[in-house]
PDB file of C-alpha atoms in Angstrom:
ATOM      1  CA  UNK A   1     105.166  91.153  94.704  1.00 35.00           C
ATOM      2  CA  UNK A   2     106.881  91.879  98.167  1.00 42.00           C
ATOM      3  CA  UNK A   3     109.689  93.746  97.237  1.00 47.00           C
ATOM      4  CA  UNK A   4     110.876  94.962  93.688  1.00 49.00           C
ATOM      5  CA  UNK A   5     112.645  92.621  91.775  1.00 53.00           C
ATOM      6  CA  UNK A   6     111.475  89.949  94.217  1.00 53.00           C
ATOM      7  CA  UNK A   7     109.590  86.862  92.964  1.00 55.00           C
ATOM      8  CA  UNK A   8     107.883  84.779  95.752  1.00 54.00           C
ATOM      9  CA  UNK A   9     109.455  86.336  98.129  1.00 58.00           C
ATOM     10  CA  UNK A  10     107.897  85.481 101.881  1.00 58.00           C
ATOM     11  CA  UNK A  11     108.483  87.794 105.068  1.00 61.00           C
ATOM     12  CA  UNK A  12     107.931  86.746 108.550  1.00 64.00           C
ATOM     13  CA  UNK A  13     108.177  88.988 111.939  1.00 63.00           C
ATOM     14  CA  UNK A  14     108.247  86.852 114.609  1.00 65.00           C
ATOM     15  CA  UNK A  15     107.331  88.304 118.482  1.00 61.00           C
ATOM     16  CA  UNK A  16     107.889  85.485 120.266  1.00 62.00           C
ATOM     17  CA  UNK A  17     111.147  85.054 118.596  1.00 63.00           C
ATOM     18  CA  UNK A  18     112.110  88.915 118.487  1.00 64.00           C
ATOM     19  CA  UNK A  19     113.234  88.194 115.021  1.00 66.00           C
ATOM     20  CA  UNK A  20     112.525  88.917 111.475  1.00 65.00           C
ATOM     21  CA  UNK A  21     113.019  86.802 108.427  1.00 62.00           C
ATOM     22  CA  UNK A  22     112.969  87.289 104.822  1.00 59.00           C
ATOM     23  CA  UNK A  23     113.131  84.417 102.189  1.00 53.00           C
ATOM     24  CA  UNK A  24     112.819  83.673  98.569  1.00 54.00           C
ATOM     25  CA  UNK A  25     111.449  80.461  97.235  1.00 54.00           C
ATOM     26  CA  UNK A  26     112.774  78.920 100.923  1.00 58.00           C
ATOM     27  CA  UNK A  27     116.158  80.113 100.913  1.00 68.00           C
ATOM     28  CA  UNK A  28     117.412  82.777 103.256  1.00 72.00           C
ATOM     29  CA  UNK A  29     117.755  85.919 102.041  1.00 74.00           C
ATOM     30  CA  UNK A  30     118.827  87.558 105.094  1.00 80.00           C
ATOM     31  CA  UNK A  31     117.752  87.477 108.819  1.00 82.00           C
ATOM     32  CA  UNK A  32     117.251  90.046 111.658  1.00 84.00           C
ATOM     33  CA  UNK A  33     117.772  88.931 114.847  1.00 84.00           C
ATOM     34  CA  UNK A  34     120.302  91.177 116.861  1.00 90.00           C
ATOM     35  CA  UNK A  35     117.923  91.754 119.722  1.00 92.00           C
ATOM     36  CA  UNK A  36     118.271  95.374 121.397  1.00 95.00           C
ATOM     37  CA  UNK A  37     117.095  99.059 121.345  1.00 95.00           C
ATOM     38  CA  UNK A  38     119.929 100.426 119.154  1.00 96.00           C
ATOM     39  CA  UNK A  39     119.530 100.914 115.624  1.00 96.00           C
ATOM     40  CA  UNK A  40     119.846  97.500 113.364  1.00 95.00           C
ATOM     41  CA  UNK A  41     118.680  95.736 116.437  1.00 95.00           C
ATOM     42  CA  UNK A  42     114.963  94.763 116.773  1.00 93.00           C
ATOM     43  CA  UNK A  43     112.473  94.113 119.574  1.00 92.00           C
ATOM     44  CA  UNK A  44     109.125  92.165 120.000  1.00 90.00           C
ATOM     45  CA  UNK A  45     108.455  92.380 115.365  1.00 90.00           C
ATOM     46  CA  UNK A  46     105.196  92.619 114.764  1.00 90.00           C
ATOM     47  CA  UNK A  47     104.377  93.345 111.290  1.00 90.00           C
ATOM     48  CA  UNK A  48     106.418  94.111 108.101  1.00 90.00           C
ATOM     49  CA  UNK A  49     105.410  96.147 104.690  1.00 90.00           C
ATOM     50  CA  UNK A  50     107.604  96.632 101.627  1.00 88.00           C
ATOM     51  CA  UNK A  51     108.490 100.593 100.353  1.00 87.00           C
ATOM     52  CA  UNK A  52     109.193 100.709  96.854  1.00 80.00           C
ATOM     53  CA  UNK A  53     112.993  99.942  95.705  1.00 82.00           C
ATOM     54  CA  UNK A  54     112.436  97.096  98.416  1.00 84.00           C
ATOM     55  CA  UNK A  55     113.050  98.834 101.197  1.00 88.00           C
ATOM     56  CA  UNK A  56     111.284  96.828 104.237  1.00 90.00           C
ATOM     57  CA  UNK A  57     109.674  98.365 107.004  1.00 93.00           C
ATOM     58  CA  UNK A  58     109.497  96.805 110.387  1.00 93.00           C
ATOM     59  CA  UNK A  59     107.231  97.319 113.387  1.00 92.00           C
ATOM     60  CA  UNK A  60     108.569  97.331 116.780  1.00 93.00           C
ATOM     61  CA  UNK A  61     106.019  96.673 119.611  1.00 91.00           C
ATOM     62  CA  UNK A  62     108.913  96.824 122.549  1.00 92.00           C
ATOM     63  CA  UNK A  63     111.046  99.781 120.531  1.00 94.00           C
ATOM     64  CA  UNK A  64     108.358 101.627 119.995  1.00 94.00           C
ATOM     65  CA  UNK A  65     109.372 102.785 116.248  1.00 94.00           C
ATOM     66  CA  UNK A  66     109.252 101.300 112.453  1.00 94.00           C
ATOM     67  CA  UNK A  67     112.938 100.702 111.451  1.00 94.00           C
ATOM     68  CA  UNK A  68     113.814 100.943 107.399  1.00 94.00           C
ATOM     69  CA  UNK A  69     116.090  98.586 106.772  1.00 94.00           C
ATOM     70  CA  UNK A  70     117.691  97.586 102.654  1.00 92.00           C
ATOM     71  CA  UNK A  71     117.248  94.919 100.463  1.00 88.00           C
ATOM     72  CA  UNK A  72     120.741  93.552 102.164  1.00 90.00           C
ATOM     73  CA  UNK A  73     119.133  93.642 105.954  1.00 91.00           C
ATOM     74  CA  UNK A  74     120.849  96.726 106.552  1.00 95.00           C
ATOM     75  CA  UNK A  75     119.283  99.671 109.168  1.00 96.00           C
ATOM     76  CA  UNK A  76     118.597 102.519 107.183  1.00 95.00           C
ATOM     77  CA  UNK A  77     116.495 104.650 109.281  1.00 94.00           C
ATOM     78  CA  UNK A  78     113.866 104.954 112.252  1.00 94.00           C
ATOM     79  CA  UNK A  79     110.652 106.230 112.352  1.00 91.00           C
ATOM     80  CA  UNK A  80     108.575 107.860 115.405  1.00 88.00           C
ATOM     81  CA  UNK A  81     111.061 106.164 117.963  1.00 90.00           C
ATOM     82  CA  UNK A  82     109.654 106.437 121.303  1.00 87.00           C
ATOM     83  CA  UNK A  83     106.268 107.601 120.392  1.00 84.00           C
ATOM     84  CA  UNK A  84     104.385 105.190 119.004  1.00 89.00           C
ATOM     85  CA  UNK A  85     103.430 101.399 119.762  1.00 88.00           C
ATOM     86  CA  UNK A  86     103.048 100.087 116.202  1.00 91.00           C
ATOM     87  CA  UNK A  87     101.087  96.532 115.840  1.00 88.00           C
ATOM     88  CA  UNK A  88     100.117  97.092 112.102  1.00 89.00           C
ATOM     89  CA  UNK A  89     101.900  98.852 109.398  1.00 92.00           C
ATOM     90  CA  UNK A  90     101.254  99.040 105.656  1.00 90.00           C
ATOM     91  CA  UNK A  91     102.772 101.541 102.796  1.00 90.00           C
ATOM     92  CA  UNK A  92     100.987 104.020 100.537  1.00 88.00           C
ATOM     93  CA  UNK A  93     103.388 103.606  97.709  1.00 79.00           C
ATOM     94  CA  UNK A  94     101.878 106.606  95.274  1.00 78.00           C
ATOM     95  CA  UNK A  95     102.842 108.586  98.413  1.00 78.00           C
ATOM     96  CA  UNK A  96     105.756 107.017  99.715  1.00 78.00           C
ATOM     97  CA  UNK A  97     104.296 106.908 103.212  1.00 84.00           C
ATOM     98  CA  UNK A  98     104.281 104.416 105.620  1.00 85.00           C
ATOM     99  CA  UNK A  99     101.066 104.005 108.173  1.00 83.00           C
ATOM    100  CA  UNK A 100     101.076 102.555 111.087  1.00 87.00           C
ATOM    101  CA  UNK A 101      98.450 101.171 113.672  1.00 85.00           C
ATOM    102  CA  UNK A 102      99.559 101.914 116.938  1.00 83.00           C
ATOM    103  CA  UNK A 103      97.922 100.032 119.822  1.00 81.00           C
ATOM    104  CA  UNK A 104      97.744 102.083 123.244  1.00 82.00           C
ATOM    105  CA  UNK A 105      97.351 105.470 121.377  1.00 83.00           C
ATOM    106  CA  UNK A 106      94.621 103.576 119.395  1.00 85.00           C
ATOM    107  CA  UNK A 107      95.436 105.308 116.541  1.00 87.00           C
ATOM    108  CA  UNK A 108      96.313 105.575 112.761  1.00 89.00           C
ATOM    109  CA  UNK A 109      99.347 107.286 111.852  1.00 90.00           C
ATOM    110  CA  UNK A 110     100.816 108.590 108.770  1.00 90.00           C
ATOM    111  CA  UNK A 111     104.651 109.434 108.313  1.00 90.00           C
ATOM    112  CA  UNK A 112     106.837 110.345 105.553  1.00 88.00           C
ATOM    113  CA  UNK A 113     110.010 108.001 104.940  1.00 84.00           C
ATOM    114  CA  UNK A 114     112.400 110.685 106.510  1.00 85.00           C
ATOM    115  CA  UNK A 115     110.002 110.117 109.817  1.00 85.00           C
ATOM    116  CA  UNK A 116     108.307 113.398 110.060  1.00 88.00           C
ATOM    117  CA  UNK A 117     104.269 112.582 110.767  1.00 89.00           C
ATOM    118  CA  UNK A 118     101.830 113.688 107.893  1.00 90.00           C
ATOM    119  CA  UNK A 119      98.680 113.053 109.615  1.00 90.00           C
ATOM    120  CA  UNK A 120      96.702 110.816 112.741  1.00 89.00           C
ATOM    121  CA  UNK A 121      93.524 109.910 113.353  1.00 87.00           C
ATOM    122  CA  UNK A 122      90.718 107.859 114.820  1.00 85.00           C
ATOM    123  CA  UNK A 123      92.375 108.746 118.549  1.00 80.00           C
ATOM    124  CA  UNK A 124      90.651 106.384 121.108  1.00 74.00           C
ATOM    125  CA  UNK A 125      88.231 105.521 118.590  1.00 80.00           C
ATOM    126  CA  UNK A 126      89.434 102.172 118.219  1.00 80.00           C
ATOM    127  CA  UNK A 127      88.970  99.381 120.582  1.00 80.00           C
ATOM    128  CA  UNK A 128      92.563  97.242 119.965  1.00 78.00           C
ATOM    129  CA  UNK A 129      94.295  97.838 115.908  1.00 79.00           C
ATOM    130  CA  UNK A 130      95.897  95.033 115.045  1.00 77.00           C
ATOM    131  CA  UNK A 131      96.129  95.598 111.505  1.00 78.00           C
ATOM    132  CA  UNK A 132      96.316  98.130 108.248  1.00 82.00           C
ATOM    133  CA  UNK A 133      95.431  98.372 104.734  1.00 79.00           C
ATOM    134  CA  UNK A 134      96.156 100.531 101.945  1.00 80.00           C
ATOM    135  CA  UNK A 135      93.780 100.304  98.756  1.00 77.00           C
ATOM    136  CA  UNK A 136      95.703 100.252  95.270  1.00 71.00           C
ATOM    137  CA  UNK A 137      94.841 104.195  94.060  1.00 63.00           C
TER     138      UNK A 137
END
């Protein structure tokens, strides 16, 4: 399940687009697609994981940052703005952390929800992340 409380719910970033998109069985929960640098806005989506409570996090290619943004669609923080490129991100959710795969640092990062960075590895020892997993623990 996506989000909490959230059956068949579906989330889409879309880069060519610059927009995000959240739905439940096909109707429109909310959308994101004030394009810009400020917070709320987004740039060049490129993936999407859910935080417990719902809270959806959003990858930024162009911005380089994860936003946090409420189950209403509302901006409710930013993460590592300016210094990484996240492609990939995915949530430990018995940690409450949020990792992301960031492309020219070709690295794995780790950050707590308030943004401070718990740990990063694997520097240049990836050819191009795209993409992130977290097992269940």
């Amino acid at each position: 399940m996506p989000a909490a409380g959230l059956k068949n719910a579906f989330s889409a970033a879309d880069r060519k687009r610059g927009s995000f998109t959240q739905l439940v069985k096909a109707n429109l929960l909310w959308k994101l697609d004030k394009k810009g640098k400020e917070q709320g806005q987004i740039s060049c989506p490129a993936d999407c994981a859910f935080l417990p409570k719902g809270l959806l996090v959003l990858s930024e290619y162009d911005n380089q940052r994860l936003q946090l943004f409420d189950t209403e669609g509302k901006s409710i923080g930013i993460v590592g703005a300016g210094k990484i490129n996240p492609l990939g991100v995915s949530v430990d959710r018995a940690k409450n952390t949020v990792i992301s795969v960031c492309g020219k640092e070709k690295t794995v990062k780790i950050f707590n929800v308030d943004g401070s960075m718990v740990d990063s590895w694997g520097h240049d020892k990836f050819g191009d992340p795209r993409g992130v997993a977290v097992s269940p623990s």
